[in-house]
Amino acid sequence: MKGPGRMLQLILESILKKPSTVSYPKFKEAPLKSLRGAIAFIPENCIGCKICMKDCPAGAIIITKIGEKVFQAEIDLSKCIYCAQCVDSCPKKALEYTTQFELAALDKNKLKVTTSGKLQTTTQNETPKSE
Amino acid sequence: MPKKVRIPVGPQHPALKEPVSFSLELSGERILEATIRLGYNHRGIEKACEERSYIQDLYLLERICGICSHSHSTCFVQAVEEIAKLEVPKRGLYIRTLIAELERVHSHLLWLGVAGHEIGFDTLLMFTWNDREIVMDLLAETTGNRVNYGINSIGGVRRDITDEQIKKIMKAMDTLEERTKYYIKIATEETTIIQRLSGVGVLSHDDAVKLGAVGPTARASSVDRDVRRDDPYAAYGEIKFKVITDNHNDVYGRTIVRVLELMESYNIIRQLLQNIPAGPIAVKAPRKIPAGEALSRYEAPRGEDVHYVKSNGTENPERVKVRAPTLANIQAVAHMLKDRYLADMPIIIAAIDPCFSCTDRAITVKDLGQKSEGLMQWGDLRKYSIEWYKGKGIDFSNLKKI
Amino acid sequence: MGQAIYNILVFPGLFFLILFGWAAEFIDRKIYARGQKRVGPPWYQPVADFIKLAAKEDIVPEEASATSFKLMPLIAMASAVTAFFYIPLWTTEALFSFYGDIIVVMYLLTIPTLTFFLGGWYSRSLYSTIGAMRTLTQLFAYEVPLFVVILASALLANTWSLSEITKFYALHPHLWIFNLLGFGIGIIALLGKLEKGPFDIPEAETEIVAGSFTEYGGRLLAFFRLTLDIEVIVGASLLAAVFLPFGLNLTPAIGFVIYIIKVLFIVILLAVLRTILARFRIDQMLDFCWRYLAPLAFIQILINLLVKGLLLR
Ligand code: SF4
Ligand code: SF4
């Protein structure tokens, strides 16, 4: 049967039911376990092969050597596209993805996340620079 | 005494979700003529592909379109796999097809909502997008992301699907099927919708063929064409499904085709999940793809998507060419706009489910007199664009090099 | 004198109208949102919108005629508020009334629409011009049915004054039943007048950006929006006074509550209607109004003539 206002019933029902949306910062839904979020670096596993750097489509990850067998990863969250290709490429499982997704920051420098391995020698304590 | 006026629709306009420019010549409320200008959103993806490795290209090409992202990446890997003569395991193909159909479901539901919005019926938009969340959650769960799934790899897929997920998808299909039946009922019964859709944007069968329309736009003009059936790829060869066509020739027909395709997609997804074989999901692909070329076709939600890849034995492809479905449909839009009301403009444009940034291409026009090469490397292009903007008073030169 | 100024500016005048208008806008938006499964705005949203707009800079297009462009929102608001004083609210007595005020109210209610037209016309933008043309076209479509049904009610009461109409229906409490058809037509015409729901053709966002209001911003837009809020209340009060004339002879407190309920009922009705219908095209709107609404309105006149002839002998 044709006629106007065919959705009336559904709409009246929906007025009485709970809304589907939530107002975001107040209420949050837990992220799915399978979500590809920010990339975490496990320095102990890294061997510095830099395959991740080569495969990263966004040029978001930079691995630098900061000491004998010690490496540092700088991940630029503003460039990263969260594809997790680096995780797949890494031969030593030194990278993994987390479910973190609320990564916005007002300061662009805060978006550069640097994780470095512990240096064995105590003499070297100057902060290494990445180019 | 209707006076002729020319009004610009775009590059920025609430009816358009992406920058494109339509220039409409109006007499009162009637559109006498429409001209389309593309090119506001050219991103140089094809060129960028040549400077990146196959693995990187995969993610770059996925970002051609935010809605049919899987279409572009699948189309590309199919071509690469053909060149490299990789045999993708069955299970990988099934998962690929599954994601493709889930993507079609989310794309068509999205379209239904957008169509509602364009005819001033936001309630339909809210309800369909609410149901679309079900698919989006399924996609996020199986692939790890709501859009740009990143499920494809050269030689297969990256994530396996668990039995638990299969059960969940099966259950969601029942809900979605019930919801879609409701939308079919609404689309065929609500007079205010029918009035706004039928007889609008007429594209006859012959015109559709002549203008090279693809996808639901063509199928609504009873052009019986579907790559999934005509040239089966992935797992479509083993699945039984109908190709939906309609003979309304108008926006109403396109709506009907899309909602019925939704039903067909649920059917396909069920078959896939019931018959999914066990086994590995991917084979290892070499980094260097042997020299060769391949053309790959894929039925994206908006129509036929074509990728051409030429390799030269290195890690980077020599040429990648993309023909997104909107490019095939865009000529039909100008034809359909002619002699319609201004009020029909948004829905006529929306009815092809346009994706303008997928469509924008740059061409080099060679001046035969001058012996300019007309070819630019990535770095030169960057330098040229910085200079060009400097001429306009904007300085980009101290931006960090990517 | 002091009493009159208080009545005009505070209660039941401007101040009351603005507050009630914001409340109605909130209810309208909340129902619209909840009908679409959304959470909807918080209660202070209309006020916040107003403050935000009022704090912004006014921009007058270079080609527009500045005086007219700036004057339109004020004229619109003044006429909507003035109309309100002639409508009996919770008693049978309006703030001001005279014989023939019904015509004055109807014309005062047309003025805001005309200012939408003129505002759009004077801003010289293409979208505004098309919006302005549509405003005017639409005006001709809904105005006739609205006039006719209100006059039909007046015909039954045999008077040209709104206060007299309510007095008549207070004396003959059951006669309003015969006007129900008119009430339905009135609601649909009101949707057109307020440019809401399926008749938001002059502001159709996806077609002509914001229609007449495309070039408006800042305080001027804030006033236009306030006018629309006030117009909702004035229009609803008019329909309530003419078509739902009950509970008028009670104590002022109860009468006031009943009046609020009546207006909110109409506001909710408008909100639901705009939720369930898709926008018409301008030609469909004209067609609908002239083919269905206008003849039905004349049937209402016929009914009232019969009632008058048969029952009120
Ligand atoms: S691929 Fe893995 S092991 Fe190699 S440099 Fe990157 S993080 Fe380290
Ligand atoms: S997730 Fe993707 S973009 Fe981000 S660092 Fe890894 S490879 Fe690069």
Short mmCIF file of C-alpha atoms in Angstrom, two decimals, chain B:
data_model
loop_
_atom_site.label_atom_id
_atom_site.label_comp_id
_atom_site.label_asym_id
_atom_site.label_seq_id
_atom_site.Cartn_x
_atom_site.Cartn_y
_atom_site.Cartn_z
CA MET B 1 9.99 35.68 -19.21
CA PRO B 2 12.44 33.28 -17.64
CA LYS B 3 15.91 34.72 -17.74
CA LYS B 4 18.88 32.46 -18.20
CA VAL B 5 21.31 32.31 -15.32
CA ARG B 6 24.42 30.28 -14.85
CA ILE B 7 24.92 29.02 -11.34
CA PRO B 8 27.98 27.28 -10.03
CA VAL B 9 27.53 24.11 -8.04
CA GLY B 10 30.87 23.43 -6.52
CA PRO B 11 33.80 23.21 -6.08
CA GLN B 12 32.39 23.75 -2.60
CA HIS B 13 28.70 23.02 -2.20
CA PRO B 14 26.65 21.23 0.45
CA ALA B 15 25.32 18.74 -2.09
CA LEU B 16 28.80 17.58 -2.97
CA LYS B 17 30.94 15.62 -0.61
CA GLU B 18 34.03 16.22 -2.69
CA PRO B 19 35.28 19.12 -4.75
CA VAL B 20 34.02 19.03 -8.32
CA SER B 21 32.47 21.80 -10.29
CA PHE B 22 29.17 21.74 -12.12
CA SER B 23 28.10 24.78 -13.98
CA LEU B 24 24.37 24.80 -14.57
CA GLU B 25 22.53 27.01 -16.96
CA LEU B 26 19.13 27.64 -15.50
CA SER B 27 15.94 29.03 -16.80
CA GLY B 28 13.87 29.50 -13.67
CA GLU B 29 14.12 26.16 -11.95
CA ARG B 30 14.94 24.21 -15.09
CA ILE B 31 18.42 23.12 -15.98
CA LEU B 32 19.12 23.83 -19.62
CA GLU B 33 22.66 22.64 -19.71
CA ALA B 34 25.26 21.24 -17.39
CA THR B 35 29.00 21.28 -17.74
CA ILE B 36 31.31 19.31 -15.49
CA ARG B 37 34.79 20.27 -14.54
CA LEU B 38 36.94 17.74 -12.76
CA GLY B 39 40.42 18.17 -11.44
CA TYR B 40 40.08 19.81 -8.05
CA ASN B 41 41.24 16.78 -6.21
CA HIS B 42 44.02 15.34 -8.26
CA ARG B 43 46.43 13.56 -5.96
CA GLY B 44 48.90 12.05 -8.38
CA ILE B 45 48.50 8.58 -6.97
CA GLU B 46 49.35 6.79 -10.22
CA LYS B 47 52.60 8.69 -10.46
CA ALA B 48 53.38 8.16 -6.80
CA CYS B 49 52.93 4.42 -7.28
CA GLU B 50 55.85 4.32 -9.66
CA GLU B 51 58.13 5.69 -6.98
CA ARG B 52 57.13 3.18 -4.33
CA SER B 53 57.48 -0.53 -3.88
CA TYR B 54 54.62 -2.95 -4.52
CA ILE B 55 54.01 -3.36 -0.81
CA GLN B 56 53.76 0.37 -0.29
CA ASP B 57 51.56 0.77 -3.34
CA LEU B 58 49.08 -1.62 -1.84
CA TYR B 59 48.30 0.81 0.96
CA LEU B 60 48.52 3.84 -1.27
CA LEU B 61 46.03 2.43 -3.76
CA GLU B 62 43.74 1.39 -0.98
CA ARG B 63 43.46 5.06 -0.16
CA ILE B 64 42.17 6.02 -3.60
CA CYS B 65 38.73 5.70 -2.15
CA GLY B 66 37.59 5.61 1.43
CA ILE B 67 34.49 3.61 0.66
CA CYS B 68 35.52 1.09 -1.94
CA SER B 69 39.06 0.82 -0.64
CA HIS B 70 39.10 -2.96 -0.80
CA SER B 71 38.07 -2.79 -4.44
CA HIS B 72 41.13 -0.85 -5.46
CA SER B 73 43.60 -2.88 -3.45
CA THR B 74 42.12 -6.18 -4.65
CA CYS B 75 42.10 -5.02 -8.22
CA PHE B 76 45.77 -4.07 -7.91
CA VAL B 77 46.94 -7.27 -6.19
CA GLN B 78 45.10 -9.35 -8.76
CA ALA B 79 47.10 -7.71 -11.48
CA VAL B 80 50.38 -8.11 -9.61
CA GLU B 81 49.63 -11.73 -8.78
CA GLU B 82 48.93 -12.40 -12.40
CA ILE B 83 52.27 -10.95 -13.45
CA ALA B 84 54.15 -12.81 -10.72
CA LYS B 85 52.14 -15.98 -11.45
CA LEU B 86 51.23 -16.43 -7.80
CA GLU B 87 48.59 -18.96 -6.92
CA VAL B 88 46.55 -17.55 -4.07
CA PRO B 89 45.23 -20.22 -1.69
CA LYS B 90 41.48 -20.83 -1.78
CA ARG B 91 40.89 -19.67 1.76
CA GLY B 92 42.63 -16.40 0.99
CA LEU B 93 40.37 -15.89 -2.01
CA TYR B 94 37.27 -16.61 0.03
CA ILE B 95 38.25 -14.09 2.68
CA ARG B 96 38.97 -11.53 -0.01
CA THR B 97 35.55 -12.09 -1.52
CA LEU B 98 33.91 -11.94 1.88
CA ILE B 99 35.42 -8.54 2.61
CA ALA B 100 34.47 -7.41 -0.89
CA GLU B 101 30.83 -8.28 -0.28
CA LEU B 102 30.80 -6.76 3.20
CA GLU B 103 32.18 -3.65 1.58
CA ARG B 104 29.41 -3.67 -0.99
CA VAL B 105 26.85 -3.94 1.79
CA HIS B 106 28.29 -0.98 3.65
CA SER B 107 28.67 1.04 0.47
CA HIS B 108 25.09 0.46 -0.67
CA LEU B 109 23.67 1.22 2.77
CA LEU B 110 25.74 4.37 2.79
CA TRP B 111 24.39 5.30 -0.61
CA LEU B 112 20.81 4.78 0.51
CA GLY B 113 21.42 7.19 3.36
CA VAL B 114 23.08 9.76 1.14
CA ALA B 115 20.18 9.52 -1.31
CA GLY B 116 17.81 10.17 1.58
CA HIS B 117 19.81 13.20 2.60
CA GLU B 118 19.86 14.61 -0.92
CA ILE B 119 16.08 14.53 -1.15
CA GLY B 120 15.75 16.12 2.27
CA PHE B 121 14.87 12.95 4.14
CA ASP B 122 17.49 12.82 6.86
CA THR B 123 15.55 10.26 8.84
CA LEU B 124 16.31 7.64 6.23
CA LEU B 125 19.96 8.67 6.38
CA MET B 126 20.12 8.18 10.13
CA PHE B 127 18.41 4.81 10.08
CA THR B 128 20.43 3.31 7.24
CA TRP B 129 23.68 4.56 8.69
CA ASN B 130 22.70 3.10 12.00
CA ASP B 131 22.33 -0.27 10.33
CA ARG B 132 25.52 0.30 8.42
CA GLU B 133 27.34 0.34 11.75
CA ILE B 134 26.66 -3.39 12.00
CA VAL B 135 28.73 -4.00 8.86
CA MET B 136 31.36 -1.51 9.89
CA ASP B 137 31.82 -3.34 13.17
CA LEU B 138 32.11 -6.66 11.33
CA LEU B 139 34.73 -5.17 9.04
CA ALA B 140 36.63 -3.71 11.96
CA GLU B 141 36.58 -7.01 13.71
CA THR B 142 37.68 -9.15 10.79
CA THR B 143 40.23 -6.78 9.29
CA GLY B 144 41.29 -4.46 12.08
CA ASN B 145 39.90 -1.24 10.68
CA ARG B 146 36.56 0.29 9.74
CA VAL B 147 37.82 1.72 6.46
CA ASN B 148 41.03 1.03 4.55
CA TYR B 149 40.94 -2.52 5.82
CA GLY B 150 44.46 -3.46 4.81
CA ILE B 151 43.46 -7.08 4.48
CA ASN B 152 45.11 -7.77 1.13
CA SER B 153 48.69 -8.72 0.68
CA ILE B 154 50.36 -9.74 -2.53
CA GLY B 155 49.70 -13.45 -2.61
CA GLY B 156 46.72 -13.60 -0.30
CA VAL B 157 45.27 -11.92 2.74
CA ARG B 158 46.85 -10.83 6.00
CA ARG B 159 44.36 -11.98 8.57
CA ASP B 160 42.55 -15.23 8.97
CA ILE B 161 38.94 -15.47 10.01
CA THR B 162 37.91 -17.43 13.10
CA ASP B 163 34.87 -19.65 13.56
CA GLU B 164 33.57 -17.25 16.14
CA GLN B 165 33.69 -14.42 13.62
CA ILE B 166 31.93 -16.57 11.04
CA LYS B 167 29.10 -17.18 13.48
CA LYS B 168 28.90 -13.51 14.26
CA ILE B 169 28.76 -12.51 10.59
CA MET B 170 26.06 -15.12 9.91
CA LYS B 171 23.96 -13.68 12.70
CA ALA B 172 24.49 -10.11 11.56
CA MET B 173 23.37 -11.09 8.04
CA ASP B 174 19.98 -12.13 9.41
CA THR B 175 19.51 -8.77 11.12
CA LEU B 176 20.64 -6.89 8.06
CA GLU B 177 18.39 -8.89 5.79
CA GLU B 178 15.41 -8.05 7.93
CA ARG B 179 16.36 -4.37 7.97
CA THR B 180 16.90 -4.32 4.22
CA LYS B 181 13.48 -5.85 3.66
CA TYR B 182 12.09 -2.95 5.62
CA TYR B 183 13.94 -0.46 3.41
CA ILE B 184 12.64 -2.19 0.30
CA LYS B 185 9.17 -1.79 1.73
CA ILE B 186 9.79 1.90 2.47
CA ALA B 187 11.33 2.54 -0.95
CA THR B 188 8.36 0.99 -2.73
CA GLU B 189 5.61 2.43 -0.52
CA GLU B 190 6.55 5.89 0.77
CA THR B 191 5.04 8.28 -1.73
CA THR B 192 7.21 11.27 -0.87
CA ILE B 193 10.28 9.19 -1.74
CA ILE B 194 8.82 7.71 -4.90
CA GLN B 195 7.75 11.14 -6.09
CA ARG B 196 11.24 12.50 -5.69
CA LEU B 197 12.98 9.54 -7.33
CA SER B 198 10.92 8.23 -10.20
CA GLY B 199 11.24 9.85 -13.56
CA VAL B 200 14.34 11.69 -12.35
CA GLY B 201 17.69 11.36 -14.11
CA VAL B 202 16.46 9.20 -16.96
CA LEU B 203 19.15 7.29 -18.80
CA SER B 204 17.82 5.00 -21.49
CA HIS B 205 19.40 1.66 -22.25
CA ASP B 206 20.98 2.93 -25.45
CA ASP B 207 22.33 6.06 -23.78
CA ALA B 208 23.77 4.01 -20.94
CA VAL B 209 25.63 1.85 -23.42
CA LYS B 210 26.70 4.80 -25.53
CA LEU B 211 27.99 6.82 -22.57
CA GLY B 212 29.72 3.79 -21.11
CA ALA B 213 27.90 3.70 -17.79
CA VAL B 214 28.87 0.94 -15.38
CA GLY B 215 27.64 -0.66 -12.20
CA PRO B 216 24.20 -0.03 -10.70
CA THR B 217 23.79 3.03 -12.93
CA ALA B 218 23.98 0.83 -16.01
CA ARG B 219 22.11 -2.08 -14.49
CA ALA B 220 19.17 0.19 -13.64
CA SER B 221 18.94 0.90 -17.37
CA SER B 222 18.73 -2.84 -17.98
CA VAL B 223 22.31 -3.20 -19.14
CA ASP B 224 23.03 -6.70 -17.94
CA ARG B 225 26.67 -6.35 -17.04
CA ASP B 226 28.53 -7.50 -13.96
CA VAL B 227 32.21 -8.40 -13.81
CA ARG B 228 31.56 -10.82 -10.97
CA ARG B 229 29.60 -12.99 -13.35
CA ASP B 230 31.10 -12.10 -16.73
CA ASP B 231 34.73 -12.46 -15.75
CA PRO B 232 34.77 -14.19 -12.36
CA TYR B 233 37.65 -13.30 -10.08
CA ALA B 234 38.48 -14.34 -6.50
CA ALA B 235 35.86 -16.83 -5.33
CA TYR B 236 32.96 -15.60 -7.42
CA GLY B 237 33.31 -18.49 -9.85
CA GLU B 238 32.15 -20.88 -7.15
CA ILE B 239 29.24 -18.84 -5.88
CA LYS B 240 25.73 -18.74 -7.24
CA PHE B 241 24.13 -15.34 -7.45
CA LYS B 242 21.81 -13.26 -9.58
CA VAL B 243 22.77 -10.09 -11.37
CA ILE B 244 20.12 -7.51 -10.55
CA THR B 245 18.84 -5.40 -13.39
CA ASP B 246 15.92 -3.05 -13.58
CA ASN B 247 14.14 -1.26 -16.38
CA HIS B 248 13.03 1.93 -14.64
CA ASN B 249 16.02 3.77 -16.17
CA ASP B 250 15.83 6.45 -13.47
CA VAL B 251 17.05 7.17 -9.96
CA TYR B 252 14.24 5.06 -8.57
CA GLY B 253 15.53 2.11 -10.60
CA ARG B 254 19.03 2.69 -9.26
CA THR B 255 17.66 2.60 -5.74
CA ILE B 256 15.84 -0.65 -6.43
CA VAL B 257 18.94 -2.19 -7.99
CA ARG B 258 21.02 -1.27 -4.96
CA VAL B 259 18.63 -2.55 -2.32
CA LEU B 260 18.13 -5.81 -4.21
CA GLU B 261 21.89 -6.14 -4.61
CA LEU B 262 22.10 -5.87 -0.86
CA MET B 263 19.88 -8.93 -0.55
CA GLU B 264 22.02 -10.72 -3.11
CA SER B 265 25.16 -9.81 -1.14
CA TYR B 266 23.79 -11.36 2.05
CA ASN B 267 23.16 -14.47 0.04
CA ILE B 268 26.72 -14.47 -1.32
CA ILE B 269 28.22 -13.91 2.13
CA ARG B 270 26.26 -16.84 3.55
CA GLN B 271 27.44 -19.12 0.74
CA LEU B 272 31.04 -17.99 1.26
CA LEU B 273 30.97 -18.66 4.97
CA GLN B 274 29.35 -22.06 4.52
CA ASN B 275 31.84 -23.21 1.93
CA ILE B 276 35.02 -21.61 3.15
CA PRO B 277 37.82 -24.18 2.76
CA ALA B 278 40.51 -24.74 5.37
CA GLY B 279 44.14 -24.10 4.58
CA PRO B 280 46.69 -21.34 4.34
CA ILE B 281 45.57 -17.80 3.59
CA ALA B 282 48.54 -16.51 1.64
CA VAL B 283 51.63 -17.48 -0.30
CA LYS B 284 54.89 -15.64 0.02
CA ALA B 285 55.43 -13.08 -2.66
CA PRO B 286 58.80 -12.08 -4.04
CA ARG B 287 59.86 -8.48 -3.49
CA LYS B 288 60.85 -8.10 -7.11
CA ILE B 289 58.02 -8.78 -9.49
CA PRO B 290 59.17 -10.17 -12.86
CA ALA B 291 58.68 -8.00 -15.94
CA GLY B 292 55.26 -8.14 -17.52
CA GLU B 293 51.93 -6.43 -17.63
CA ALA B 294 48.41 -7.25 -16.58
CA LEU B 295 44.94 -5.76 -16.62
CA SER B 296 42.59 -6.58 -13.82
CA ARG B 297 38.86 -6.00 -13.57
CA TYR B 298 36.76 -5.86 -10.44
CA GLU B 299 33.12 -5.10 -9.75
CA ALA B 300 33.29 -2.36 -7.14
CA PRO B 301 30.04 -1.26 -5.45
CA ARG B 302 29.89 1.67 -7.89
CA GLY B 303 30.74 -0.32 -10.98
CA GLU B 304 33.59 -1.81 -12.88
CA ASP B 305 37.03 -0.88 -11.62
CA VAL B 306 40.02 -1.44 -13.89
CA HIS B 307 43.68 -1.49 -12.94
CA TYR B 308 46.57 -1.87 -15.32
CA VAL B 309 50.01 -2.70 -13.95
CA LYS B 310 53.26 -2.88 -15.84
CA SER B 311 56.33 -4.22 -14.10
CA ASN B 312 59.97 -4.15 -15.13
CA GLY B 313 61.55 -6.66 -12.80
CA THR B 314 62.34 -4.24 -10.01
CA GLU B 315 60.68 -3.64 -6.66
CA ASN B 316 58.67 -0.75 -8.08
CA PRO B 317 56.05 -0.99 -10.79
CA GLU B 318 56.77 0.87 -13.99
CA ARG B 319 53.23 2.02 -14.57
CA VAL B 320 49.97 1.76 -12.70
CA LYS B 321 46.78 2.94 -14.32
CA VAL B 322 43.48 3.14 -12.49
CA ARG B 323 40.07 3.58 -14.05
CA ALA B 324 37.65 4.18 -11.19
CA PRO B 325 33.95 3.52 -11.86
CA THR B 326 32.96 7.17 -11.48
CA LEU B 327 35.05 8.10 -14.48
CA ALA B 328 32.88 5.83 -16.58
CA ASN B 329 29.67 7.21 -15.13
CA ILE B 330 30.44 10.90 -15.06
CA GLN B 331 29.50 11.56 -18.68
CA ALA B 332 26.08 10.14 -18.01
CA VAL B 333 25.52 12.72 -15.27
CA ALA B 334 25.75 15.69 -17.60
CA HIS B 335 23.29 13.93 -19.89
CA MET B 336 20.88 13.15 -17.04
CA LEU B 337 20.93 16.68 -15.63
CA LYS B 338 19.72 18.20 -18.84
CA ASP B 339 16.15 19.48 -18.74
CA ARG B 340 15.55 18.55 -15.11
CA TYR B 341 14.65 20.70 -12.13
CA LEU B 342 17.38 22.27 -10.03
CA ALA B 343 15.91 20.41 -7.06
CA ASP B 344 16.74 17.11 -8.77
CA MET B 345 20.38 18.03 -9.23
CA PRO B 346 21.69 16.65 -5.89
CA ILE B 347 19.99 13.29 -6.24
CA ILE B 348 20.94 12.90 -9.90
CA ILE B 349 24.58 13.48 -9.05
CA ALA B 350 24.37 11.28 -5.99
CA ALA B 351 22.64 8.49 -7.90
CA ILE B 352 25.82 7.36 -9.62
CA ASP B 353 27.41 7.24 -6.15
CA PRO B 354 30.18 9.51 -7.33
CA CYS B 355 33.68 9.47 -6.01
CA PHE B 356 35.43 12.40 -7.61
CA SER B 357 38.83 12.13 -6.04
CA CYS B 358 39.05 8.59 -7.43
CA THR B 359 38.30 10.04 -10.83
CA ASP B 360 40.58 13.01 -11.09
CA ARG B 361 43.40 12.49 -13.55
CA ALA B 362 46.04 14.73 -14.97
CA ILE B 363 46.96 14.50 -18.60
CA THR B 364 50.01 15.92 -20.25
CA VAL B 365 49.31 17.98 -23.30
CA LYS B 366 52.34 17.99 -25.52
CA ASP B 367 53.23 21.02 -27.48
CA LEU B 368 54.53 19.65 -30.76
CA GLY B 369 56.35 22.83 -31.66
CA GLN B 370 58.37 22.90 -28.49
CA LYS B 371 60.39 19.81 -27.78
CA SER B 372 59.36 19.58 -24.15
CA GLU B 373 59.37 16.07 -22.78
CA GLY B 374 56.22 16.30 -20.70
CA LEU B 375 57.58 13.82 -18.19
CA MET B 376 58.44 14.66 -14.64
CA GLN B 377 60.03 12.76 -11.82
CA TRP B 378 58.58 12.93 -8.33
CA GLY B 379 61.26 15.30 -7.09
CA ASP B 380 60.95 17.62 -10.09
CA LEU B 381 57.21 17.70 -9.72
CA ARG B 382 57.60 18.64 -6.09
CA LYS B 383 60.06 21.39 -6.93
CA TYR B 384 57.80 22.66 -9.69
CA SER B 385 54.79 22.81 -7.39
CA ILE B 386 56.76 24.69 -4.72
CA GLU B 387 57.84 27.23 -7.34
CA TRP B 388 54.30 27.52 -8.64
CA TYR B 389 52.92 28.24 -5.21
CA LYS B 390 55.71 30.73 -4.54
CA GLY B 391 54.42 32.62 -7.55
CA LYS B 392 51.08 32.80 -5.77
CA GLY B 393 52.70 34.05 -2.61
CA ILE B 394 52.61 30.83 -0.63
CA ASP B 395 55.92 29.40 0.47
CA PHE B 396 56.10 25.67 1.00
CA SER B 397 59.84 25.29 0.55
CA ASN B 398 60.69 24.94 4.22
CA LEU B 399 58.28 22.08 4.72
CA LYS B 400 60.23 18.98 5.61
CA LYS B 401 60.95 16.64 2.76
CA ILE B 402 58.94 13.46 2.82
#
